Short mmCIF file of C-alpha atoms in Angstrom, two decimals:
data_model
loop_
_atom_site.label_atom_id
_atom_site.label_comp_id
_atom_site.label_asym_id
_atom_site.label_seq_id
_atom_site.Cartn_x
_atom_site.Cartn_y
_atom_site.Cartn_z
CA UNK A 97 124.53 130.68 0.42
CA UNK A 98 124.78 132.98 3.86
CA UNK A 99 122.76 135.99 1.88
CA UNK A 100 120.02 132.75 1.04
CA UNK A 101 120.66 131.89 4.78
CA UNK A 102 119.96 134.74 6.33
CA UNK A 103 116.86 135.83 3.83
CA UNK A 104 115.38 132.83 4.95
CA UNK A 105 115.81 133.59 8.56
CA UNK A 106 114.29 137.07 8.47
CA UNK A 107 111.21 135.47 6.75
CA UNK A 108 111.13 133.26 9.20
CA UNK A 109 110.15 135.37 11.62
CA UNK A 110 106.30 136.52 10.38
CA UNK A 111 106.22 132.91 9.01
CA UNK A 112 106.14 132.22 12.63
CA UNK A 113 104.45 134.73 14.45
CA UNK A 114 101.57 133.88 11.94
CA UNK A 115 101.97 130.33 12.97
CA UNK A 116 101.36 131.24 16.54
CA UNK A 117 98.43 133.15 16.12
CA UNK A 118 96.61 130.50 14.02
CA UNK A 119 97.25 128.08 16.98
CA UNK A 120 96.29 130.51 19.34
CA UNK A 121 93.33 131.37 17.56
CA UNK A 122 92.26 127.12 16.78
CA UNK A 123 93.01 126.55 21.09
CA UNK A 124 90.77 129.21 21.47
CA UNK A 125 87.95 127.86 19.19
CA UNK A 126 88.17 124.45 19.93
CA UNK A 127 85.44 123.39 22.69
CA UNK A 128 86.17 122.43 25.95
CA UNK A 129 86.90 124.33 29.49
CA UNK A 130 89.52 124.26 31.87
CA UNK A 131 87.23 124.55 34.86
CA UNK A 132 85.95 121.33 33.58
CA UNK A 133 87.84 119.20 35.81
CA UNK A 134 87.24 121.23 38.39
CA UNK A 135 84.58 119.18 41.32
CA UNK A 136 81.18 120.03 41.23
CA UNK A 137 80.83 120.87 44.96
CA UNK A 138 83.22 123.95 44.65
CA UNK A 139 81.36 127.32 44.37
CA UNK A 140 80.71 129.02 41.01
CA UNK A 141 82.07 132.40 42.59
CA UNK A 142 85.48 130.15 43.33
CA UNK A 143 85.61 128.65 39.64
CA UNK A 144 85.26 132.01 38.82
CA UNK A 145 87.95 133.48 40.80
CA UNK A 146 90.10 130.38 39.71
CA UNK A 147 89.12 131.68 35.74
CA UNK A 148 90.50 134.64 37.02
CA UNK A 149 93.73 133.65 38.04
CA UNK A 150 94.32 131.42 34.76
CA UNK A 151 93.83 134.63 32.58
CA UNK A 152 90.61 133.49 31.30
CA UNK A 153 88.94 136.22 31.97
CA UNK A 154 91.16 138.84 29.52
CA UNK A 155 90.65 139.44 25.94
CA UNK A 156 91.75 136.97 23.44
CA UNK A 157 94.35 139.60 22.22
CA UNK A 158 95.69 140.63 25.24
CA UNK A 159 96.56 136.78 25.91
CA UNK A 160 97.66 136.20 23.13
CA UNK A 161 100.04 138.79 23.49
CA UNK A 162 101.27 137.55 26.97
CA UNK A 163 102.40 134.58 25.83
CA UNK A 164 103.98 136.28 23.10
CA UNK A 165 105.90 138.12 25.44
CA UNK A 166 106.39 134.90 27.81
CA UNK A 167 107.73 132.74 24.98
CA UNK A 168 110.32 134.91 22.81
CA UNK A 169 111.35 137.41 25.57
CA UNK A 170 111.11 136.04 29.09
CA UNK A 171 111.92 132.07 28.35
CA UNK A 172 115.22 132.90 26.64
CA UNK A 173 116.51 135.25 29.69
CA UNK A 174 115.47 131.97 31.60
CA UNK A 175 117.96 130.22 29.34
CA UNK A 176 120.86 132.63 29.53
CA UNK A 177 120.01 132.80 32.98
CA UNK A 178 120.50 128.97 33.51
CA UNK A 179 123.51 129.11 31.34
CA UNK A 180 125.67 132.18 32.87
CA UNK A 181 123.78 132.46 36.38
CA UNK A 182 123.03 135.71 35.28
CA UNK A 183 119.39 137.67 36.55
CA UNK A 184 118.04 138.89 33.69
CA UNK A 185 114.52 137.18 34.21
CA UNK A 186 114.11 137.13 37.92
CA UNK A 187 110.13 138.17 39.10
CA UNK A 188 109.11 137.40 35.26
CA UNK A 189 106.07 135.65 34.73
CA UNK A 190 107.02 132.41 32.54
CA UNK A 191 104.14 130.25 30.50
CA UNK A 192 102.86 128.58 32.84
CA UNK A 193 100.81 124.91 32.85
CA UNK A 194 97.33 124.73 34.19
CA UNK A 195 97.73 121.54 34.69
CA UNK A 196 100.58 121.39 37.09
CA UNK A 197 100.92 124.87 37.48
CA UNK A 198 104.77 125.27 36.75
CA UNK A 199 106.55 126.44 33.96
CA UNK A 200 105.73 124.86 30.80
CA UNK A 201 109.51 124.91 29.28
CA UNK A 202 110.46 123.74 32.46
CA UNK A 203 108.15 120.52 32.01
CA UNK A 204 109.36 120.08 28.63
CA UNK A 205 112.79 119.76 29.31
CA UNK A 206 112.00 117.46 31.44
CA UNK A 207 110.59 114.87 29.03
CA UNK A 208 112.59 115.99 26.09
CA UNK A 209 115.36 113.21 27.38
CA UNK A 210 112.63 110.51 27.54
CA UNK A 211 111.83 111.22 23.91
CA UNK A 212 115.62 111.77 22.18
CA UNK A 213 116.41 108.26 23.78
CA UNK A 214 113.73 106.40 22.33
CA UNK A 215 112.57 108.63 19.24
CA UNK A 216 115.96 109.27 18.19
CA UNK A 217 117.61 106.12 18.54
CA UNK A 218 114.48 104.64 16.39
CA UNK A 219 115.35 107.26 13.14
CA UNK A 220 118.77 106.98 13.80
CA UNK A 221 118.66 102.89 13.16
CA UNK A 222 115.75 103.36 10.45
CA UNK A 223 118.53 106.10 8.59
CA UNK A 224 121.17 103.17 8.44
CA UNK A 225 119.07 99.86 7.56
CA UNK A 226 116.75 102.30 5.56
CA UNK A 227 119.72 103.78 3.25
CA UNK A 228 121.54 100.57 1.99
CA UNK A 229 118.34 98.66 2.12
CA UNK A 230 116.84 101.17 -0.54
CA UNK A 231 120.46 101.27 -2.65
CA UNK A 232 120.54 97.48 -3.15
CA UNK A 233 116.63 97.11 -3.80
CA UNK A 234 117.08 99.85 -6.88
CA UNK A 235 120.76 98.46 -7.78
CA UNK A 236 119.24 94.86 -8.37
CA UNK A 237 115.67 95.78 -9.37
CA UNK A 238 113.22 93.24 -9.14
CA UNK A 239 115.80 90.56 -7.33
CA UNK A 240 114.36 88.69 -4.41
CA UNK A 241 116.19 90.97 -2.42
CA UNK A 242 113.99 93.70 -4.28
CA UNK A 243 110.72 92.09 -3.37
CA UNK A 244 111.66 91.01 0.05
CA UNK A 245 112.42 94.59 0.57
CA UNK A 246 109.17 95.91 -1.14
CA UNK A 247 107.26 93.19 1.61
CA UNK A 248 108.43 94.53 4.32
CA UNK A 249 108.14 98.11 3.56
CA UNK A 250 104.12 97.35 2.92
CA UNK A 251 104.25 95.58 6.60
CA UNK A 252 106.13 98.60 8.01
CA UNK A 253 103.28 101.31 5.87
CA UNK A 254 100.39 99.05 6.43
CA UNK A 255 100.44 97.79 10.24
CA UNK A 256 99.60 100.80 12.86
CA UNK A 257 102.03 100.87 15.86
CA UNK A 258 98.80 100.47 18.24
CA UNK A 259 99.26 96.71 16.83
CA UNK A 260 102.36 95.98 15.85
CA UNK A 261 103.69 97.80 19.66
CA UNK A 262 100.94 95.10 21.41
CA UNK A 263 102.38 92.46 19.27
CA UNK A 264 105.71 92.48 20.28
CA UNK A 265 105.10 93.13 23.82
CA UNK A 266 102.60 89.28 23.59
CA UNK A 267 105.89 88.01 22.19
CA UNK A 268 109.37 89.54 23.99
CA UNK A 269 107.52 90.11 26.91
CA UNK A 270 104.79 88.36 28.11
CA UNK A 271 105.77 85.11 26.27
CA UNK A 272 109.56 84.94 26.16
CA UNK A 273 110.13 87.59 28.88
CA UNK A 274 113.24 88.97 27.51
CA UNK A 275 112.09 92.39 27.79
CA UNK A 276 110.11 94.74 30.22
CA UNK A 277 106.59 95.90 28.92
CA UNK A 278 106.62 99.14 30.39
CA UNK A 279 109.51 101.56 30.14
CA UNK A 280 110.73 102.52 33.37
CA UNK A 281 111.21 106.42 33.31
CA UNK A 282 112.91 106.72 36.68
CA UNK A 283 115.97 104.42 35.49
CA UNK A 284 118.90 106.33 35.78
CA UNK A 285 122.24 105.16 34.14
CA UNK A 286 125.40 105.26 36.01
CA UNK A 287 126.64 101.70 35.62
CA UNK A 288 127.05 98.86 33.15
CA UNK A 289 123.62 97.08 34.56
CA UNK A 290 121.54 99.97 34.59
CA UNK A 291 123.17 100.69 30.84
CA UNK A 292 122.20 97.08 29.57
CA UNK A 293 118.31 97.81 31.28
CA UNK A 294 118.28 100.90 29.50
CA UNK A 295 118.83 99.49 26.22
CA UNK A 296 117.06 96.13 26.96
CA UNK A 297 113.62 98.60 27.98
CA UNK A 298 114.53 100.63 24.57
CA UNK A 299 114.86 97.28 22.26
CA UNK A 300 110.50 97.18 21.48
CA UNK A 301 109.89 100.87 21.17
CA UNK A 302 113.10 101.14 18.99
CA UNK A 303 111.82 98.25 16.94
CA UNK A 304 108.07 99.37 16.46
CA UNK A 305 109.25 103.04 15.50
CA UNK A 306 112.37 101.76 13.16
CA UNK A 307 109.94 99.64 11.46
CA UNK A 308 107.32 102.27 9.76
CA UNK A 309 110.68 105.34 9.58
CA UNK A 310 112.63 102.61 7.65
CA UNK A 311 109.50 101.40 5.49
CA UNK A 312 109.48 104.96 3.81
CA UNK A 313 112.46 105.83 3.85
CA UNK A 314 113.29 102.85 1.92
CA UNK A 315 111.11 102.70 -0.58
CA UNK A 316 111.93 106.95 -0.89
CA UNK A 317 115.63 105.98 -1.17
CA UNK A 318 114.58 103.32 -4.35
CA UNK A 319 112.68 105.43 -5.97
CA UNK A 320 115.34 108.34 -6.21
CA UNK A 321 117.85 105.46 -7.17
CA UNK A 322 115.71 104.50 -9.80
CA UNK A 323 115.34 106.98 -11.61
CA UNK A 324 118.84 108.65 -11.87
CA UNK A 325 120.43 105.27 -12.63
CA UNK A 326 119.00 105.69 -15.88
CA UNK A 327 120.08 108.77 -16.77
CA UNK A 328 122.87 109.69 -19.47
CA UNK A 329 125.80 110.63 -16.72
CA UNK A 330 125.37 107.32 -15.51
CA UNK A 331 126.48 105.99 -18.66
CA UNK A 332 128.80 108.00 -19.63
CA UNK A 333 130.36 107.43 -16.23
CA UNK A 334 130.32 103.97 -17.04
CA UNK A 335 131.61 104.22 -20.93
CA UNK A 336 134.35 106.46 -18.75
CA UNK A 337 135.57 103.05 -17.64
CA UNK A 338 134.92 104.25 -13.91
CA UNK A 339 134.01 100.97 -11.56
CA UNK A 340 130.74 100.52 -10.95
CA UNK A 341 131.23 101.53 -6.93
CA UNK A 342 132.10 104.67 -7.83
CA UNK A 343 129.53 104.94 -10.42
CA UNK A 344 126.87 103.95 -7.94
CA UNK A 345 127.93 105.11 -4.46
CA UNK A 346 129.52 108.18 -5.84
CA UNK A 347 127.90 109.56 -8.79
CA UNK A 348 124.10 108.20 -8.57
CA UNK A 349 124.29 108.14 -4.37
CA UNK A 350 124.81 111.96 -4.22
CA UNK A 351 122.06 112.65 -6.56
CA UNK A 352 119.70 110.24 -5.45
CA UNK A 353 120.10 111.83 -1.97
CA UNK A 354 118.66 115.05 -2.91
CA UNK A 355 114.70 114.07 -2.24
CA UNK A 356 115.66 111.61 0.34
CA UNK A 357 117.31 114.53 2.33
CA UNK A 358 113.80 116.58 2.41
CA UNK A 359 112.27 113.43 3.93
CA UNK A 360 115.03 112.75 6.75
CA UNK A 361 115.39 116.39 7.30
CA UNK A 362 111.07 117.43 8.02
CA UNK A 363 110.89 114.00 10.00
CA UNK A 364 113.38 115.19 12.42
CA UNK A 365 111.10 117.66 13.83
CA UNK A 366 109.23 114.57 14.69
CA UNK A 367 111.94 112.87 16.87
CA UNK A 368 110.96 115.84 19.58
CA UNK A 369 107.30 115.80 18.61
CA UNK A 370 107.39 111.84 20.02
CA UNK A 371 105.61 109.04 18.81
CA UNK A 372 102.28 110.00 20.16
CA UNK A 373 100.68 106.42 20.17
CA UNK A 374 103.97 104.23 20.47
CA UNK A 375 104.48 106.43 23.98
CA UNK A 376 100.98 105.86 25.02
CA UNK A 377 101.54 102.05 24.55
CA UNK A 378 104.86 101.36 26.19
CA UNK A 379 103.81 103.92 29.06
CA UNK A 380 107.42 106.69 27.49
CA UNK A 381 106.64 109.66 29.90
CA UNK A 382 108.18 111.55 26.95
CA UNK A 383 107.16 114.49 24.89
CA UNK A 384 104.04 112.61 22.82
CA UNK A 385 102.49 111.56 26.19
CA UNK A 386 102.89 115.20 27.78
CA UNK A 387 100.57 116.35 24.35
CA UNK A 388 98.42 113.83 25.26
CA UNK A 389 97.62 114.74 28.63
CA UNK A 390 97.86 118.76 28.26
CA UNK A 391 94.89 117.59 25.58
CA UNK A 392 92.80 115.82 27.94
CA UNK A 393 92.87 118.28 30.38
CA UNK A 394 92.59 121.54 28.40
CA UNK A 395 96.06 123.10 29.26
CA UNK A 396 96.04 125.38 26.16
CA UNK A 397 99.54 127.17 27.10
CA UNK A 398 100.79 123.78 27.71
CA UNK A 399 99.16 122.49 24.12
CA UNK A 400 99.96 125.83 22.63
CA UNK A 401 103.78 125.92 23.33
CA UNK A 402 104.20 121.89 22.29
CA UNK A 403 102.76 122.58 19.02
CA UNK A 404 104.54 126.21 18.72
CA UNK A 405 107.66 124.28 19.60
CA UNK A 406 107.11 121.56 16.55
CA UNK A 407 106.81 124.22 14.51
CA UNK A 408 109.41 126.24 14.88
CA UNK A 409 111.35 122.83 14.32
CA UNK A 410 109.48 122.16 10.88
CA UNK A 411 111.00 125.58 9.63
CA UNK A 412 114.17 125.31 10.94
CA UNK A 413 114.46 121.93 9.17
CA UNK A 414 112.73 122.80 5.92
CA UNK A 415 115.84 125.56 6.04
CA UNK A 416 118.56 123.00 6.86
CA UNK A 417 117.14 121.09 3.87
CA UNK A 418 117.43 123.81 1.64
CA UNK A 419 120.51 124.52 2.11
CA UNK A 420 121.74 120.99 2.14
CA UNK A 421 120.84 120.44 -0.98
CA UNK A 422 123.31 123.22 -2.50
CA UNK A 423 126.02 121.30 -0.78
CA UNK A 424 124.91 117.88 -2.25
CA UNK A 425 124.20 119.19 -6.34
CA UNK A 426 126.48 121.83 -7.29
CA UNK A 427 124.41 122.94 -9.59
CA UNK A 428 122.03 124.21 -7.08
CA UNK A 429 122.58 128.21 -6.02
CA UNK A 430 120.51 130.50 -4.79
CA UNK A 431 122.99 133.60 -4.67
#
């Protein structure tokens, strides 16, 4: 398993560095100019100047391999240098935003909180109600339970969170008022009160997001449960005279997980990648609404570096998978 580990790791590395260039090379395609916001009255020798200072005015290659050097050499110094107050990066120039015109990672770690709190609490919650939900809808097939479950995962698929995130703010908000419509950003907890406003401004984004994660994780969960409770070590296990909890929760649970785990494991990537269009509606100055705006504005190393980020995650995830699945089927080796 470490000799699959660390295979995987060293192929990582191209993997990525491809990745990065493709990006690089899309950002560079795609239309759109950052002098575009940029008022009409000011001189084309100043926009030109400004073009200038961006970078703009370099070869694609040598840009690319800035940021290159930027992302994997200087913004990890940064790190150690936060961490151990050493100097290793001092007069290095980091990515920076056009935008805001400060360091991009620095930005990012500033919204990454924003985004764990809502984003993560959401597919945390979805994991539990999505898990047992998806057990008991395979266990009694077809049961009301079943089809009440199979209802609400179509709701959860079918209805976009553009809708269903307006819906509940008519109804908890504007119409019973028992929670805020926009999430306050600036609320910092270091009490009970501010606690309970925290989690009171959380309750609707939470809700939206748990909805469509537990909707297909659910109905991924039944499906795997269906089809290894018929199998012949199933009944055997049961001929065995073993209870049917440990036939079910033991034996058929840690197979069933197998496919499920792919599915939890790639959408984790998505917990810092934000809920693009739940942020946008309940105003989450978080990681999706950062995207959002470096897009509107044409900050490519800001756009660049987001998506960079996500997929680095994606890899790193589809690798924790992988080797998550040895642990859960033994019969799984890749020695």
């Amino acid at each position: 398993m470490l000799t699959f580990t660390i295979r995987r790791l060293v192929l990582a590395i191209p993997t990525l560095l491809f990745i990065s260039l493709v990006i690089f090379l899309l950002l560079e395609l795609a239309p759109g100019d950052p002098m575009a916001q940029v008022p009409l009255t000011v001189p084309p020798e100043v926009k030109e100047k400004m073009r200038e200072a961006l970078g703009l005015g370099q070869p694609m290659h040598i840009r690319f391999w800035k940021w290159i050097v930027q992302f994997f050499w200087i913004e990890p110094q940064v790190l150690i240098d936060h961490m151990f107050g050493t100097t290793f990066s001092a007069g290095d120039l980091r990515v920076i935003s056009w935008q805001t015109r400060s360091p991009v990672m620095d930005i990012v770690v500033q919204r990454i909180p924003q985004t764990l709190w809502v984003v993560g609490t959401a597919y945390v919650v979805a994991i539990i109600i999505a898990l047992p939900i998806g057990i008991y809808s395979a266990y009694r097939q077809y049961s009301w339970f079943d089809q009440l479950g199979t209802f609400v995962s179509m709701v959860g698929f079918s209805v976009p969170p553009f809708f269903s995130g307006v819906l509940v703010i008519v109804i908890f908000s504007v119409q019973l008022g028992w929670f805020p419509s926009i999430y306050d950003t600036t609320l910092v907890v270091n009490s009970w009160d501010s606690f309970v406003q925290q989690l009171k401004q959380m309750v609707m984004p939470v809700m939206v997001l748990a909805l469509q994660i537990t909707a297909q994780l659910s109905r991924f969960m039944r499906a795997s449960m269906l089809d290894n409770l018929n199998q012949d070590y199933v009944r055997t296990a049961r001929a065995k005279g073993l209870s049917e909890y440990v036939v079910v929760m033991v034996h058929v649970l840690r197979n069933s997980m197998i496919p499920v785990v792919t599915v939890i494991a790639l959408g984790i990537p998505s917990i810092f990648g934000g809920a693009i269009i739940t942020e946008q509606v309940f105003k989450v100055n978080g990681i999706g609404q950062l995207l959002i705006g470096a897009l509107q504005a044409n900050d490519l190393p800001m756009v660049q570096t987001l998506t960079f980020i996500f997929a680095v995650l994606i890899v790193l995830f589809n690798l924790i998978a992988d080797v998550l699945y040895g642990i859960l089927d033994p019969r799984i080796r890749y020695d």
